Amino acid sequence: MQKVIAIDGPSASGKGTVAARVAAELGWAYLDSGALYRLTALFAQRQHIDWNDETAVAQCAGCLPVVFDGGRVLLDGEDVAQAIRTEAVGMGASAIAALPKVRAALLQRQRDFLTEQGLVADGRDMGSVVFPQAACKIFLTASAQIRAERRAKQIGIACEGVAFERILSDIMARDEADRRRSVAPLQQLPDAHLLDTSHRTIDEAVRQVLDWYRE
Ligand code: CDP
C-alpha cells in the first residue's frame, strides 16, 4: 500500500482544486499530472514537433526542462502557468496523452513526486497505472453541463450563448477522446470511490475525500 490518494476524473470536474486542498490539509505533496501532459504538448509545439510524432514527442516528455516553483511553472525558465491552461493546449495534451511512448516517458517522473509525507495525485490513470497501490482511490466527476458552467465562470463568460456552447462541446469532445483511447482510458476503477461533485461544494468534496482516506 502506498501513502497516496489517487484522484482521477474527467475534464473540469474540480479534481485539481480538491486534490490540492486535500494535500494542503494533510501536509502532503501534490501532483497535477495533467500539467505534465500539457507541458509536453506546449514544449513539443515550441520545438515545432508535430503532436502525432510519437518518438519526438516522447523525447520532449523525457527531457522536459520544467521547474515547479510555488504557483509558477517554469518551462525553460519562462513562466507558462497560464499558457498551459488554454483549451488548445488541453486538446494537444489529450492528443499526445494517447501515445504510449509519451506515457511511458512521464511515468517515473510522476512517481518521483511521492515523498515520505505522502502524495495526493490527480489525473486520469493515477489509480490504474501510476499508483496502483494507492491507499485511497477516488473517481471525481460532475455532469458535463456543470463542468462547463464552472469553466465558464473561471474564465469570466456567461453560462449561455455561443461561447458557452463551445466550452460544453469542447469538454464533451475531450471526455470522449479520453474515454475511447486504448491506453489509460478515462474510467472508474472497481476499487475507487465515486465522488459526484455536481451538487457539492469544494469543502464538502474535500471533507468526503478525507473521510474515505481515514476510514
Ligand atoms: O482538468 P483538465 O481535463 O482540464 O485537464 P488536465 O487534467 O490538465 O489534463 C489534460 C489532458 O491530459 C487530458 O485531457 C488527458 O487526455 C491528459 N491526461 C492524461 O492522459 N493522463 C493524466 N494522468 C492526466 C492528464
mmCIF file of C-alpha atoms and ligand atoms in Angstrom:
data_model
loop_
_atom_site.group_PDB
_atom_site.id
_atom_site.type_symbol
_atom_site.label_atom_id
_atom_site.label_comp_id
_atom_site.label_asym_id
_atom_site.label_seq_id
_atom_site.Cartn_x
_atom_site.Cartn_y
_atom_site.Cartn_z
ATOM 1 C CA MET A 1 0.000 0.000 0.000
ATOM 2 C CA GLN A 2 1.350 3.441 -0.912
ATOM 3 C CA LYS A 3 0.698 6.619 1.042
ATOM 4 C CA VAL A 4 -1.114 8.061 -1.950
ATOM 5 C CA ILE A 5 -4.605 9.405 -2.575
ATOM 6 C CA ALA A 6 -5.283 8.975 -6.302
ATOM 7 C CA ILE A 7 -7.988 11.242 -7.706
ATOM 8 C CA ASP A 8 -8.965 10.548 -11.306
ATOM 9 C CA GLY A 9 -11.758 12.071 -13.311
ATOM 10 C CA PRO A 10 -12.835 13.972 -16.409
ATOM 11 C CA SER A 11 -12.050 17.463 -17.580
ATOM 12 C CA ALA A 12 -13.070 20.398 -15.358
ATOM 13 C CA SER A 13 -14.547 18.140 -12.682
ATOM 14 C CA GLY A 14 -12.756 20.113 -9.963
ATOM 15 C CA LYS A 15 -10.346 17.308 -9.157
ATOM 16 C CA GLY A 16 -7.330 19.647 -9.242
ATOM 17 C CA THR A 17 -8.839 22.045 -6.707
ATOM 18 C CA VAL A 18 -9.999 19.222 -4.448
ATOM 19 C CA ALA A 19 -6.680 17.346 -4.724
ATOM 20 C CA ALA A 20 -4.618 20.450 -3.905
ATOM 21 C CA ARG A 21 -6.842 21.208 -0.894
ATOM 22 C CA VAL A 22 -6.644 17.645 0.410
ATOM 23 C CA ALA A 23 -2.849 17.735 0.037
ATOM 24 C CA ALA A 24 -2.684 21.016 1.975
ATOM 25 C CA GLU A 25 -4.920 19.639 4.778
ATOM 26 C CA LEU A 26 -2.719 16.565 5.175
ATOM 27 C CA GLY A 27 0.605 18.361 4.597
ATOM 28 C CA TRP A 28 1.308 16.030 1.670
ATOM 29 C CA ALA A 29 2.836 16.690 -1.730
ATOM 30 C CA TYR A 30 0.546 17.287 -4.706
ATOM 31 C CA LEU A 31 0.915 16.071 -8.280
ATOM 32 C CA ASP A 32 -1.086 17.661 -11.098
ATOM 33 C CA SER A 33 -0.262 15.016 -13.701
ATOM 34 C CA GLY A 34 -2.297 16.796 -16.387
ATOM 35 C CA ALA A 35 0.160 19.692 -16.153
ATOM 36 C CA LEU A 36 2.956 17.355 -17.277
ATOM 37 C CA TYR A 37 0.941 16.336 -20.362
ATOM 38 C CA ARG A 38 0.102 19.970 -21.037
ATOM 39 C CA LEU A 39 3.758 20.982 -20.631
ATOM 40 C CA THR A 40 4.838 18.244 -23.007
ATOM 41 C CA ALA A 41 2.320 19.403 -25.635
ATOM 42 C CA LEU A 42 3.440 23.017 -25.283
ATOM 43 C CA PHE A 43 7.137 22.163 -25.294
ATOM 44 C CA ALA A 44 6.745 19.999 -28.427
ATOM 45 C CA GLN A 45 4.793 22.759 -30.154
ATOM 46 C CA ARG A 46 7.517 25.259 -29.354
ATOM 47 C CA GLN A 47 10.103 22.883 -30.809
ATOM 48 C CA HIS A 48 7.943 22.682 -33.982
ATOM 49 C CA ILE A 49 7.331 18.991 -33.366
ATOM 50 C CA ASP A 50 4.118 17.515 -34.698
ATOM 51 C CA TRP A 51 1.841 16.188 -31.900
ATOM 52 C CA ASN A 52 1.479 12.953 -33.918
ATOM 53 C CA ASP A 53 5.226 12.285 -33.975
ATOM 54 C CA GLU A 54 5.273 9.795 -31.104
ATOM 55 C CA THR A 55 9.040 9.307 -30.846
ATOM 56 C CA ALA A 56 9.878 13.004 -30.965
ATOM 57 C CA VAL A 57 7.106 13.973 -28.504
ATOM 58 C CA ALA A 58 8.240 11.191 -26.137
ATOM 59 C CA GLN A 59 11.752 12.640 -26.271
ATOM 60 C CA CYS A 60 10.316 16.015 -25.264
ATOM 61 C CA ALA A 61 8.458 14.346 -22.375
ATOM 62 C CA GLY A 62 11.651 12.631 -21.233
ATOM 63 C CA CYS A 63 13.666 15.824 -21.011
ATOM 64 C CA LEU A 64 11.070 18.439 -20.032
ATOM 65 C CA PRO A 65 13.049 21.405 -18.675
ATOM 66 C CA VAL A 66 10.416 22.216 -16.041
ATOM 67 C CA VAL A 67 10.621 23.595 -12.522
ATOM 68 C CA PHE A 68 7.540 23.873 -10.267
ATOM 69 C CA ASP A 69 8.102 26.862 -8.026
ATOM 70 C CA GLY A 70 5.086 27.623 -5.821
ATOM 71 C CA GLY A 71 2.381 28.798 -8.228
ATOM 72 C CA ARG A 72 4.894 29.286 -11.032
ATOM 73 C CA VAL A 73 5.594 26.670 -13.680
ATOM 74 C CA LEU A 74 8.901 27.405 -15.348
ATOM 75 C CA LEU A 75 9.488 25.818 -18.735
ATOM 76 C CA ASP A 76 12.999 26.563 -19.899
ATOM 77 C CA GLY A 77 12.984 29.445 -17.411
ATOM 78 C CA GLU A 78 9.721 31.014 -18.678
ATOM 79 C CA ASP A 79 6.586 31.019 -16.518
ATOM 80 C CA VAL A 80 3.976 29.117 -18.562
ATOM 81 C CA ALA A 81 1.396 28.596 -15.778
ATOM 82 C CA GLN A 82 -1.198 30.491 -17.891
ATOM 83 C CA ALA A 83 -0.030 29.286 -21.320
ATOM 84 C CA ILE A 84 -0.585 25.613 -20.458
ATOM 85 C CA ARG A 85 -4.190 26.250 -19.375
ATOM 86 C CA THR A 86 -5.584 27.173 -22.806
ATOM 87 C CA GLU A 87 -8.125 24.813 -24.396
ATOM 88 C CA ALA A 88 -5.810 24.431 -27.427
ATOM 89 C CA VAL A 89 -3.003 23.118 -25.222
ATOM 90 C CA GLY A 90 -5.573 20.926 -23.416
ATOM 91 C CA MET A 91 -6.522 19.351 -26.745
ATOM 92 C CA GLY A 92 -2.822 18.897 -27.550
ATOM 93 C CA ALA A 93 -2.309 17.270 -24.159
ATOM 94 C CA SER A 94 -5.186 14.922 -24.847
ATOM 95 C CA ALA A 95 -3.691 14.021 -28.265
ATOM 96 C CA ILE A 96 -0.161 13.327 -27.044
ATOM 97 C CA ALA A 97 -1.505 11.514 -23.947
ATOM 98 C CA ALA A 98 -2.852 8.816 -26.281
ATOM 99 C CA LEU A 99 0.712 7.924 -27.344
ATOM 100 C CA PRO A 100 2.134 5.009 -25.287
ATOM 101 C CA LYS A 101 5.783 6.164 -25.548
ATOM 102 C CA VAL A 102 4.817 9.565 -24.163
ATOM 103 C CA ARG A 103 3.001 7.995 -21.209
ATOM 104 C CA ALA A 104 5.998 5.726 -20.570
ATOM 105 C CA ALA A 105 8.375 8.704 -20.663
ATOM 106 C CA LEU A 106 6.325 10.516 -17.995
ATOM 107 C CA LEU A 107 5.740 7.531 -15.705
ATOM 108 C CA GLN A 108 8.809 7.730 -13.455
ATOM 109 C CA ARG A 109 8.674 11.491 -13.342
ATOM 110 C CA GLN A 110 5.176 11.244 -11.832
ATOM 111 C CA ARG A 111 6.219 8.559 -9.331
ATOM 112 C CA ASP A 112 9.099 10.783 -8.189
ATOM 113 C CA PHE A 113 6.568 13.206 -6.688
ATOM 114 C CA LEU A 114 5.862 10.707 -3.881
ATOM 115 C CA THR A 115 7.600 11.804 -0.690
ATOM 116 C CA GLU A 116 7.675 10.212 2.759
ATOM 117 C CA GLN A 117 4.871 12.518 3.913
ATOM 118 C CA GLY A 118 2.519 11.205 1.226
ATOM 119 C CA LEU A 119 1.091 12.357 -2.076
ATOM 120 C CA VAL A 120 -2.248 13.418 -3.495
ATOM 121 C CA ALA A 121 -2.166 12.876 -7.267
ATOM 122 C CA ASP A 122 -4.798 13.862 -9.810
ATOM 123 C CA GLY A 123 -5.242 12.796 -13.421
ATOM 124 C CA ARG A 124 -6.765 10.021 -15.499
ATOM 125 C CA ASP A 125 -4.630 6.983 -14.621
ATOM 126 C CA MET A 126 -3.334 7.712 -11.120
ATOM 127 C CA GLY A 127 -5.153 4.745 -9.587
ATOM 128 C CA SER A 128 -4.763 2.385 -12.547
ATOM 129 C CA VAL A 129 -1.186 2.858 -13.792
ATOM 130 C CA VAL A 130 0.925 5.354 -11.869
ATOM 131 C CA PHE A 131 -0.039 4.448 -8.286
ATOM 132 C CA PRO A 132 -1.996 1.175 -8.450
ATOM 133 C CA GLN A 133 -1.162 0.543 -4.768
ATOM 134 C CA ALA A 134 -2.642 3.871 -3.639
ATOM 135 C CA ALA A 135 -4.198 3.750 -0.168
ATOM 136 C CA CYS A 136 -7.308 5.530 -1.426
ATOM 137 C CA LYS A 137 -8.695 5.868 -4.943
ATOM 138 C CA ILE A 138 -11.365 8.313 -5.985
ATOM 139 C CA PHE A 139 -13.209 8.901 -9.250
ATOM 140 C CA LEU A 140 -14.286 12.515 -9.106
ATOM 141 C CA THR A 141 -16.830 13.722 -11.626
ATOM 142 C CA ALA A 142 -19.728 16.095 -12.291
ATOM 143 C CA SER A 143 -22.239 16.440 -15.117
ATOM 144 C CA ALA A 144 -20.886 17.932 -18.373
ATOM 145 C CA GLN A 145 -23.254 20.917 -18.030
ATOM 146 C CA ILE A 146 -21.983 21.754 -14.548
ATOM 147 C CA ARG A 147 -18.360 21.280 -15.564
ATOM 148 C CA ALA A 148 -18.869 23.656 -18.500
ATOM 149 C CA GLU A 149 -20.514 26.208 -16.164
ATOM 150 C CA ARG A 150 -17.547 26.009 -13.797
ATOM 151 C CA ARG A 151 -15.087 26.511 -16.641
ATOM 152 C CA ALA A 152 -17.134 29.460 -17.978
ATOM 153 C CA LYS A 153 -17.147 31.147 -14.551
ATOM 154 C CA GLN A 154 -13.406 30.563 -14.276
ATOM 155 C CA ILE A 155 -12.754 32.460 -17.491
ATOM 156 C CA GLY A 156 -15.470 35.039 -16.853
ATOM 157 C CA ILE A 157 -18.067 34.312 -19.540
ATOM 158 C CA ALA A 158 -21.858 33.820 -19.344
ATOM 159 C CA CYS A 159 -23.293 30.337 -18.858
ATOM 160 C CA GLU A 160 -25.303 30.559 -22.080
ATOM 161 C CA GLY A 161 -24.752 31.583 -25.681
ATOM 162 C CA VAL A 162 -22.330 30.562 -28.400
ATOM 163 C CA ALA A 163 -19.111 30.805 -26.363
ATOM 164 C CA PHE A 164 -20.648 28.693 -23.596
ATOM 165 C CA GLU A 165 -21.908 26.066 -26.047
ATOM 166 C CA ARG A 166 -18.376 25.880 -27.445
ATOM 167 C CA ILE A 167 -16.944 25.168 -23.979
ATOM 168 C CA LEU A 168 -19.561 22.485 -23.408
ATOM 169 C CA SER A 169 -18.827 20.780 -26.711
ATOM 170 C CA ASP A 170 -15.040 21.010 -26.131
ATOM 171 C CA ILE A 171 -15.465 19.331 -22.741
ATOM 172 C CA MET A 172 -17.624 16.596 -24.206
ATOM 173 C CA ALA A 173 -15.183 16.041 -27.096
ATOM 174 C CA ARG A 174 -12.222 15.728 -24.726
ATOM 175 C CA ASP A 175 -14.160 13.336 -22.445
ATOM 176 C CA GLU A 176 -14.985 11.194 -25.441
ATOM 177 C CA ALA A 177 -11.363 11.161 -26.674
ATOM 178 C CA ASP A 178 -10.051 10.325 -23.181
ATOM 179 C CA ARG A 179 -12.624 7.562 -22.721
ATOM 180 C CA ARG A 180 -12.188 5.877 -26.108
ATOM 181 C CA ARG A 181 -8.414 5.727 -26.309
ATOM 182 C CA SER A 182 -6.790 2.351 -25.846
ATOM 183 C CA VAL A 183 -4.060 3.493 -23.445
ATOM 184 C CA ALA A 184 -5.032 4.676 -19.966
ATOM 185 C CA PRO A 185 -8.669 5.344 -20.854
ATOM 186 C CA LEU A 186 -10.690 7.507 -18.507
ATOM 187 C CA GLN A 187 -12.697 5.074 -16.375
ATOM 188 C CA GLN A 188 -13.905 4.446 -12.873
ATOM 189 C CA LEU A 189 -11.947 1.586 -11.293
ATOM 190 C CA PRO A 190 -13.873 -1.039 -9.309
ATOM 191 C CA ASP A 191 -11.839 -0.166 -6.181
ATOM 192 C CA ALA A 192 -12.407 3.610 -6.479
ATOM 193 C CA HIS A 193 -14.966 5.662 -4.556
ATOM 194 C CA LEU A 194 -17.308 7.620 -6.833
ATOM 195 C CA LEU A 195 -17.497 11.294 -5.878
ATOM 196 C CA ASP A 196 -20.027 13.265 -7.945
ATOM 197 C CA THR A 197 -19.462 16.954 -7.197
ATOM 198 C CA SER A 198 -22.354 18.263 -9.322
ATOM 199 C CA HIS A 199 -24.224 19.365 -6.208
ATOM 200 C CA ARG A 200 -21.406 19.512 -3.692
ATOM 201 C CA THR A 201 -19.221 22.413 -2.652
ATOM 202 C CA ILE A 202 -15.438 22.129 -2.741
ATOM 203 C CA ASP A 203 -15.407 21.975 1.078
ATOM 204 C CA GLU A 204 -17.848 19.054 1.078
ATOM 205 C CA ALA A 205 -15.828 17.209 -1.558
ATOM 206 C CA VAL A 206 -12.581 17.735 0.383
ATOM 207 C CA ARG A 207 -14.224 16.515 3.605
ATOM 208 C CA GLN A 208 -15.565 13.411 1.845
ATOM 209 C CA VAL A 209 -12.126 12.514 0.431
ATOM 210 C CA LEU A 210 -10.534 12.907 3.881
ATOM 211 C CA ASP A 211 -13.263 10.760 5.459
ATOM 212 C CA TRP A 212 -12.711 7.981 2.920
ATOM 213 C CA TYR A 213 -8.952 8.133 3.435
ATOM 214 C CA ARG A 214 -9.298 7.919 7.237
ATOM 215 C CA GLU A 215 -11.868 5.092 7.120
HETATM 216 O O1 CDP B 1 -8.505 19.010 -15.918
HETATM 217 P P1 CDP B 1 -8.429 19.080 -17.395
HETATM 218 O O2 CDP B 1 -9.124 17.973 -18.045
HETATM 219 O O3 CDP B 1 -8.737 20.386 -17.978
HETATM 220 O O4 CDP B 1 -7.002 18.785 -17.885
HETATM 221 P P2 CDP B 1 -5.785 18.030 -17.308
HETATM 222 O O5 CDP B 1 -6.073 17.185 -16.121
HETATM 223 O O6 CDP B 1 -4.786 19.112 -17.161
HETATM 224 O O7 CDP B 1 -5.368 17.033 -18.498
HETATM 225 C C1 CDP B 1 -5.193 17.434 -19.842
HETATM 226 C C2 CDP B 1 -5.237 16.193 -20.719
HETATM 227 O O8 CDP B 1 -4.106 15.377 -20.401
HETATM 228 C C3 CDP B 1 -6.448 15.303 -20.528
HETATM 229 O O9 CDP B 1 -7.469 15.538 -21.452
HETATM 230 C C4 CDP B 1 -5.909 13.887 -20.693
HETATM 231 O O10 CDP B 1 -6.052 13.439 -22.017
HETATM 232 C C5 CDP B 1 -4.442 14.011 -20.413
HETATM 233 N N1 CDP B 1 -4.059 13.365 -19.150
HETATM 234 C C6 CDP B 1 -3.833 12.006 -19.153
HETATM 235 O O11 CDP B 1 -3.988 11.350 -20.158
HETATM 236 N N2 CDP B 1 -3.419 11.380 -18.021
HETATM 237 C C7 CDP B 1 -3.255 12.063 -16.891
HETATM 238 N N3 CDP B 1 -2.837 11.420 -15.807
HETATM 239 C C8 CDP B 1 -3.517 13.447 -16.855
HETATM 240 C C9 CDP B 1 -3.934 14.073 -17.998
#
